[in-house]
mmCIF file of C-alpha atoms in Angstrom:
data_model
loop_
_atom_site.group_PDB
_atom_site.id
_atom_site.type_symbol
_atom_site.label_atom_id
_atom_site.label_comp_id
_atom_site.label_asym_id
_atom_site.label_seq_id
_atom_site.Cartn_x
_atom_site.Cartn_y
_atom_site.Cartn_z
ATOM 1 C CA UNK A 1 -13.068 -3.620 14.702
ATOM 2 C CA UNK A 2 -12.212 0.075 15.061
ATOM 3 C CA UNK A 3 -9.757 1.625 12.615
ATOM 4 C CA UNK A 4 -7.850 4.801 13.395
ATOM 5 C CA UNK A 5 -9.075 7.482 10.983
ATOM 6 C CA UNK A 6 -7.536 10.335 12.990
ATOM 7 C CA UNK A 7 -4.072 10.610 11.459
ATOM 8 C CA UNK A 8 -4.728 12.017 7.970
ATOM 9 C CA UNK A 9 -7.888 14.088 7.747
ATOM 10 C CA UNK A 10 -10.137 11.112 8.406
ATOM 11 C CA UNK A 11 -8.556 8.976 5.698
ATOM 12 C CA UNK A 12 -6.563 5.756 5.767
ATOM 13 C CA UNK A 13 -4.715 4.169 2.861
ATOM 14 C CA UNK A 14 -6.086 0.915 1.475
ATOM 15 C CA UNK A 15 -3.724 -1.307 -0.480
ATOM 16 C CA UNK A 16 -5.443 -3.481 -3.068
ATOM 17 C CA UNK A 17 -3.808 -6.788 -3.936
ATOM 18 C CA UNK A 18 -4.915 -9.461 -6.378
ATOM 19 C CA UNK A 19 -5.995 -12.350 -4.128
ATOM 20 C CA UNK A 20 -4.665 -14.936 -6.553
ATOM 21 C CA UNK A 21 -1.463 -13.550 -8.118
ATOM 22 C CA UNK A 22 -0.607 -11.323 -5.112
ATOM 23 C CA UNK A 23 0.212 -8.465 -7.487
ATOM 24 C CA UNK A 24 -0.370 -5.088 -5.875
ATOM 25 C CA UNK A 25 -3.023 -3.433 -8.045
ATOM 26 C CA UNK A 26 -3.479 0.034 -6.557
ATOM 27 C CA UNK A 27 -3.681 2.184 -3.467
ATOM 28 C CA UNK A 28 -6.622 4.373 -2.614
ATOM 29 C CA UNK A 29 -8.054 6.063 0.474
ATOM 30 C CA UNK A 30 -10.979 5.263 2.733
ATOM 31 C CA UNK A 31 -12.938 7.295 5.217
ATOM 32 C CA UNK A 32 -15.323 5.747 7.743
ATOM 33 C CA UNK A 33 -18.174 5.829 5.252
ATOM 34 C CA UNK A 34 -16.278 4.006 2.504
ATOM 35 C CA UNK A 35 -14.941 1.449 4.984
ATOM 36 C CA UNK A 36 -18.488 0.709 6.128
ATOM 37 C CA UNK A 37 -19.689 0.525 2.509
ATOM 38 C CA UNK A 38 -16.886 -1.910 1.649
ATOM 39 C CA UNK A 39 -17.754 -4.205 4.546
ATOM 40 C CA UNK A 40 -21.457 -4.084 3.746
ATOM 41 C CA UNK A 41 -21.255 -4.553 -0.026
ATOM 42 C CA UNK A 42 -18.185 -6.756 -0.345
ATOM 43 C CA UNK A 43 -16.981 -4.408 -3.093
ATOM 44 C CA UNK A 44 -13.997 -2.081 -2.666
ATOM 45 C CA UNK A 45 -15.318 1.403 -2.014
ATOM 46 C CA UNK A 46 -13.013 4.360 -1.487
ATOM 47 C CA UNK A 47 -13.070 8.080 -0.855
ATOM 48 C CA UNK A 48 -12.054 10.013 -3.942
ATOM 49 C CA UNK A 49 -9.763 12.815 -2.818
ATOM 50 C CA UNK A 50 -9.999 14.579 -6.181
ATOM 51 C CA UNK A 51 -13.784 14.385 -6.489
ATOM 52 C CA UNK A 52 -14.453 14.502 -2.719
ATOM 53 C CA UNK A 53 -17.053 11.789 -2.886
ATOM 54 C CA UNK A 54 -17.672 8.136 -2.170
ATOM 55 C CA UNK A 55 -16.192 6.046 -4.961
ATOM 56 C CA UNK A 56 -17.333 2.523 -5.679
ATOM 57 C CA UNK A 57 -14.328 1.256 -7.600
ATOM 58 C CA UNK A 58 -15.527 0.228 -11.063
ATOM 59 C CA UNK A 59 -18.684 2.347 -10.987
ATOM 60 C CA UNK A 60 -17.761 3.801 -14.411
ATOM 61 C CA UNK A 61 -15.681 1.014 -15.927
ATOM 62 C CA UNK A 62 -17.501 -1.975 -14.483
ATOM 63 C CA UNK A 63 -14.143 -3.131 -13.147
ATOM 64 C CA UNK A 64 -15.390 -3.785 -9.650
ATOM 65 C CA UNK A 65 -13.108 -5.298 -7.006
ATOM 66 C CA UNK A 66 -14.775 -8.151 -5.162
ATOM 67 C CA UNK A 67 -13.384 -8.436 -1.640
ATOM 68 C CA UNK A 68 -11.862 -11.809 -0.809
ATOM 69 C CA UNK A 69 -9.849 -11.031 2.334
ATOM 70 C CA UNK A 70 -9.226 -7.985 4.507
ATOM 71 C CA UNK A 71 -6.152 -7.512 6.678
ATOM 72 C CA UNK A 72 -5.468 -4.658 9.094
ATOM 73 C CA UNK A 73 -2.037 -3.430 10.061
ATOM 74 C CA UNK A 74 -0.415 -3.208 13.486
ATOM 75 C CA UNK A 75 -1.442 0.426 13.985
ATOM 76 C CA UNK A 76 -5.047 0.042 12.779
ATOM 77 C CA UNK A 77 -4.408 2.790 10.242
ATOM 78 C CA UNK A 78 -3.894 0.893 6.985
ATOM 79 C CA UNK A 79 -5.868 -1.933 5.411
ATOM 80 C CA UNK A 80 -4.928 -4.533 2.842
ATOM 81 C CA UNK A 81 -7.731 -5.735 0.584
ATOM 82 C CA UNK A 82 -7.255 -8.938 -1.345
ATOM 83 C CA UNK A 83 -9.666 -8.873 -4.247
ATOM 84 C CA UNK A 84 -10.874 -10.475 -7.409
ATOM 85 C CA UNK A 85 -10.431 -7.753 -10.042
ATOM 86 C CA UNK A 86 -13.358 -7.913 -12.447
ATOM 87 C CA UNK A 87 -12.531 -6.905 -16.011
ATOM 88 C CA UNK A 88 -8.894 -7.781 -15.483
ATOM 89 C CA UNK A 89 -7.568 -4.281 -14.841
ATOM 90 C CA UNK A 90 -7.486 -1.917 -11.880
ATOM 91 C CA UNK A 91 -5.890 1.158 -13.450
ATOM 92 C CA UNK A 92 -7.801 3.899 -15.270
ATOM 93 C CA UNK A 93 -5.002 3.835 -17.876
ATOM 94 C CA UNK A 94 -6.083 0.324 -18.847
ATOM 95 C CA UNK A 95 -3.156 -1.417 -17.198
ATOM 96 C CA UNK A 96 -3.742 -4.368 -14.961
ATOM 97 C CA UNK A 97 -2.016 -2.622 -12.037
ATOM 98 C CA UNK A 98 -1.521 1.077 -11.316
ATOM 99 C CA UNK A 99 2.103 0.115 -10.635
ATOM 100 C CA UNK A 100 2.828 -0.606 -14.299
ATOM 101 C CA UNK A 101 6.027 1.449 -14.389
ATOM 102 C CA UNK A 102 9.334 0.373 -12.950
ATOM 103 C CA UNK A 103 12.400 2.383 -12.068
ATOM 104 C CA UNK A 104 15.380 1.024 -13.950
ATOM 105 C CA UNK A 105 18.708 2.821 -13.736
ATOM 106 C CA UNK A 106 17.063 6.137 -12.972
ATOM 107 C CA UNK A 107 14.617 5.766 -15.877
ATOM 108 C CA UNK A 108 10.934 4.901 -15.688
ATOM 109 C CA UNK A 109 10.069 1.936 -17.894
ATOM 110 C CA UNK A 110 6.584 0.629 -18.648
ATOM 111 C CA UNK A 111 6.548 -3.035 -17.689
ATOM 112 C CA UNK A 112 2.879 -3.670 -16.891
ATOM 113 C CA UNK A 113 0.315 -5.290 -19.079
ATOM 114 C CA UNK A 114 -2.325 -3.117 -20.774
ATOM 115 C CA UNK A 115 -5.693 -4.835 -20.667
ATOM 116 C CA UNK A 116 -8.048 -2.240 -22.155
ATOM 117 C CA UNK A 117 -8.086 1.061 -24.006
ATOM 118 C CA UNK A 118 -9.533 3.765 -21.726
ATOM 119 C CA UNK A 119 -11.329 5.280 -24.758
ATOM 120 C CA UNK A 120 -13.409 2.114 -25.029
ATOM 121 C CA UNK A 121 -14.285 1.981 -21.335
ATOM 122 C CA UNK A 122 -14.830 5.570 -20.200
ATOM 123 C CA UNK A 123 -17.339 7.077 -22.604
ATOM 124 C CA UNK B 1 11.738 10.633 -12.243
ATOM 125 C CA UNK B 2 9.689 13.234 -10.353
ATOM 126 C CA UNK B 3 7.173 12.063 -7.771
ATOM 127 C CA UNK B 4 4.246 14.190 -6.663
ATOM 128 C CA UNK B 5 4.791 15.070 -3.001
ATOM 129 C CA UNK B 6 2.198 17.847 -3.001
ATOM 130 C CA UNK B 7 -0.961 15.988 -2.050
ATOM 131 C CA UNK B 8 -0.409 15.085 1.625
ATOM 132 C CA UNK B 9 1.918 17.480 3.436
ATOM 133 C CA UNK B 10 4.921 16.451 1.356
ATOM 134 C CA UNK B 11 4.430 12.748 2.001
ATOM 135 C CA UNK B 12 3.608 9.821 -0.241
ATOM 136 C CA UNK B 13 2.735 6.297 0.840
ATOM 137 C CA UNK B 14 5.240 3.543 0.113
ATOM 138 C CA UNK B 15 3.976 -0.021 0.012
ATOM 139 C CA UNK B 16 6.595 -2.605 0.921
ATOM 140 C CA UNK B 17 6.242 -6.052 -0.611
ATOM 141 C CA UNK B 18 8.441 -9.117 -0.200
ATOM 142 C CA UNK B 19 10.136 -9.480 -3.599
ATOM 143 C CA UNK B 20 10.007 -13.245 -3.434
ATOM 144 C CA UNK B 21 6.737 -14.248 -1.741
ATOM 145 C CA UNK B 22 4.860 -11.090 -2.830
ATOM 146 C CA UNK B 23 3.436 -10.750 0.689
ATOM 147 C CA UNK B 24 2.691 -7.136 1.545
ATOM 148 C CA UNK B 25 4.880 -6.395 4.563
ATOM 149 C CA UNK B 26 4.009 -2.832 5.567
ATOM 150 C CA UNK B 27 3.137 0.664 4.481
ATOM 151 C CA UNK B 28 5.095 3.740 5.488
ATOM 152 C CA UNK B 29 5.524 7.301 4.256
ATOM 153 C CA UNK B 30 8.267 9.049 2.345
ATOM 154 C CA UNK B 31 9.149 12.680 1.869
ATOM 155 C CA UNK B 32 11.611 13.886 -0.773
ATOM 156 C CA UNK B 33 14.546 13.354 1.543
ATOM 157 C CA UNK B 34 13.678 9.742 2.375
ATOM 158 C CA UNK B 35 12.965 8.957 -1.291
ATOM 159 C CA UNK B 36 16.410 10.284 -2.235
ATOM 160 C CA UNK B 37 18.011 8.346 0.625
ATOM 161 C CA UNK B 38 16.272 5.141 -0.483
ATOM 162 C CA UNK B 39 17.500 5.535 -4.062
ATOM 163 C CA UNK B 40 21.025 6.339 -2.948
ATOM 164 C CA UNK B 41 21.438 3.647 -0.285
ATOM 165 C CA UNK B 42 19.326 0.849 -1.727
ATOM 166 C CA UNK B 43 17.734 0.479 1.707
ATOM 167 C CA UNK B 44 14.130 1.444 2.433
ATOM 168 C CA UNK B 45 14.143 4.792 4.223
ATOM 169 C CA UNK B 46 10.962 6.485 5.333
ATOM 170 C CA UNK B 47 9.739 9.582 7.129
ATOM 171 C CA UNK B 48 8.505 8.761 10.593
ATOM 172 C CA UNK B 49 5.304 10.721 11.153
ATOM 173 C CA UNK B 50 5.338 10.019 14.900
ATOM 174 C CA UNK B 51 8.984 10.932 15.445
ATOM 175 C CA UNK B 52 9.150 13.546 12.648
ATOM 176 C CA UNK B 53 12.504 12.328 11.446
ATOM 177 C CA UNK B 54 14.169 10.318 8.707
ATOM 178 C CA UNK B 55 13.794 6.634 9.455
ATOM 179 C CA UNK B 56 16.090 4.023 8.003
ATOM 180 C CA UNK B 57 13.909 0.942 8.394
ATOM 181 C CA UNK B 58 15.781 -1.514 10.606
ATOM 182 C CA UNK B 59 18.029 1.090 12.225
ATOM 183 C CA UNK B 60 17.090 -0.233 15.681
ATOM 184 C CA UNK B 61 16.223 -3.854 14.930
ATOM 185 C CA UNK B 62 18.738 -4.554 12.183
ATOM 186 C CA UNK B 63 15.807 -5.657 10.042
ATOM 187 C CA UNK B 64 16.790 -3.584 7.049
ATOM 188 C CA UNK B 65 14.839 -3.813 3.784
ATOM 189 C CA UNK B 66 17.126 -4.202 0.784
ATOM 190 C CA UNK B 67 15.508 -2.722 -2.308
ATOM 191 C CA UNK B 68 15.058 -5.149 -5.199
ATOM 192 C CA UNK B 69 12.572 -3.315 -7.413
ATOM 193 C CA UNK B 70 10.752 -0.004 -7.329
ATOM 194 C CA UNK B 71 7.457 0.662 -9.102
ATOM 195 C CA UNK B 72 5.603 3.971 -9.325
ATOM 196 C CA UNK B 73 1.865 4.323 -9.735
ATOM 197 C CA UNK B 74 -0.125 6.042 -12.487
ATOM 198 C CA UNK B 75 -0.405 9.308 -10.530
ATOM 199 C CA UNK B 76 3.242 9.476 -9.408
ATOM 200 C CA UNK B 77 2.039 9.711 -5.831
ATOM 201 C CA UNK B 78 2.551 6.188 -4.480
ATOM 202 C CA UNK B 79 5.512 3.828 -4.727
ATOM 203 C CA UNK B 80 5.775 0.075 -4.413
ATOM 204 C CA UNK B 81 9.054 -1.253 -3.050
ATOM 205 C CA UNK B 82 9.874 -4.901 -3.550
ATOM 206 C CA UNK B 83 12.457 -5.830 -0.951
ATOM 207 C CA UNK B 84 14.480 -8.526 0.683
ATOM 208 C CA UNK B 85 13.483 -8.309 4.343
ATOM 209 C CA UNK B 86 16.562 -8.935 6.479
ATOM 210 C CA UNK B 87 15.874 -10.668 9.806
ATOM 211 C CA UNK B 88 12.682 -12.160 8.436
ATOM 212 C CA UNK B 89 10.227 -9.667 9.904
ATOM 213 C CA UNK B 90 9.027 -6.193 9.016
ATOM 214 C CA UNK B 91 6.711 -5.445 11.930
ATOM 215 C CA UNK B 92 7.803 -3.968 15.242
ATOM 216 C CA UNK B 93 5.498 -6.506 16.922
ATOM 217 C CA UNK B 94 7.773 -9.274 15.667
ATOM 218 C CA UNK B 95 5.417 -10.478 12.989
ATOM 219 C CA UNK B 96 6.671 -11.058 9.487
ATOM 220 C CA UNK B 97 4.141 -8.576 8.055
ATOM 221 C CA UNK B 98 2.389 -5.639 9.698
ATOM 222 C CA UNK B 99 -0.772 -7.096 8.158
ATOM 223 C CA UNK B 100 -0.800 -10.090 10.517
ATOM 224 C CA UNK B 101 -4.456 -9.694 11.462
ATOM 225 C CA UNK B 102 -7.377 -10.690 9.298
ATOM 226 C CA UNK B 103 -11.008 -9.699 9.483
ATOM 227 C CA UNK B 104 -13.157 -12.803 9.778
ATOM 228 C CA UNK B 105 -16.879 -12.485 10.327
ATOM 229 C CA UNK B 106 -16.509 -9.072 11.948
ATOM 230 C CA UNK B 107 -13.768 -10.311 14.279
ATOM 231 C CA UNK B 108 -10.036 -9.617 14.021
ATOM 232 C CA UNK B 109 -8.009 -12.815 14.041
ATOM 233 C CA UNK B 110 -4.218 -13.085 14.238
ATOM 234 C CA UNK B 111 -3.094 -15.126 11.252
ATOM 235 C CA UNK B 112 0.451 -13.878 10.645
ATOM 236 C CA UNK B 113 3.638 -15.558 11.679
ATOM 237 C CA UNK B 114 5.592 -14.157 14.639
ATOM 238 C CA UNK B 115 9.312 -14.238 13.898
ATOM 239 C CA UNK B 116 10.833 -12.503 16.929
ATOM 240 C CA UNK B 117 10.002 -11.242 20.392
ATOM 241 C CA UNK B 118 10.193 -7.439 20.427
ATOM 242 C CA UNK B 119 11.745 -7.592 23.926
ATOM 243 C CA UNK B 120 14.782 -9.353 22.456
ATOM 244 C CA UNK B 121 15.212 -6.916 19.573
ATOM 245 C CA UNK B 122 14.408 -3.437 20.926
ATOM 246 C CA UNK B 123 16.562 -2.967 24.015
#
């Protein structure tokens, strides 16, 4: 299985979805190295654009994403990971999903559940 | 609501999810113009990277995506669109979702439903 890493500086977007509830939890980026690490370890591993390094999701928080299913899109340039989210939350803000805010009548409203306080997790 | 279009050449990824089944249908990119057009029209409108033009999803096929809900992520640089997919399929291959292939034991297996024959739709 060969993905197309040529379109955006060697990176492809990876959508992370809760395998059970089907909630979309987050989106992050993968390069070849993180894709290989994900397949090998069974744990979602990304490329951190801000830190420019391999990023095992949950390495600080313990909130690892265990891979359940992997889908690839029609152009081989996006992947969909269905995961079991350990610790109950994907977002560094402590919300279950990074998409915890909804647009309602032009305003942004917080609708997502907060599972942890970042102060307790990132020390 | 101000999104951050500065990270990837003025583009942000937009995840499209079926509002009812919660299946992830596709991922495409938006620039400021397509984001504004989506908000104004209530129909998913992207920026086509291959054609370098505004792309009203379904403009050729009729398979327009009617916006039901919009979520923004913690970094303001990714959006999640929950839609009603007209015509039953999002993918230009005729499959319901662009993520119609699954990785199974190192092999790619077609698991997604095919709703139309592209030859009948793109003439």
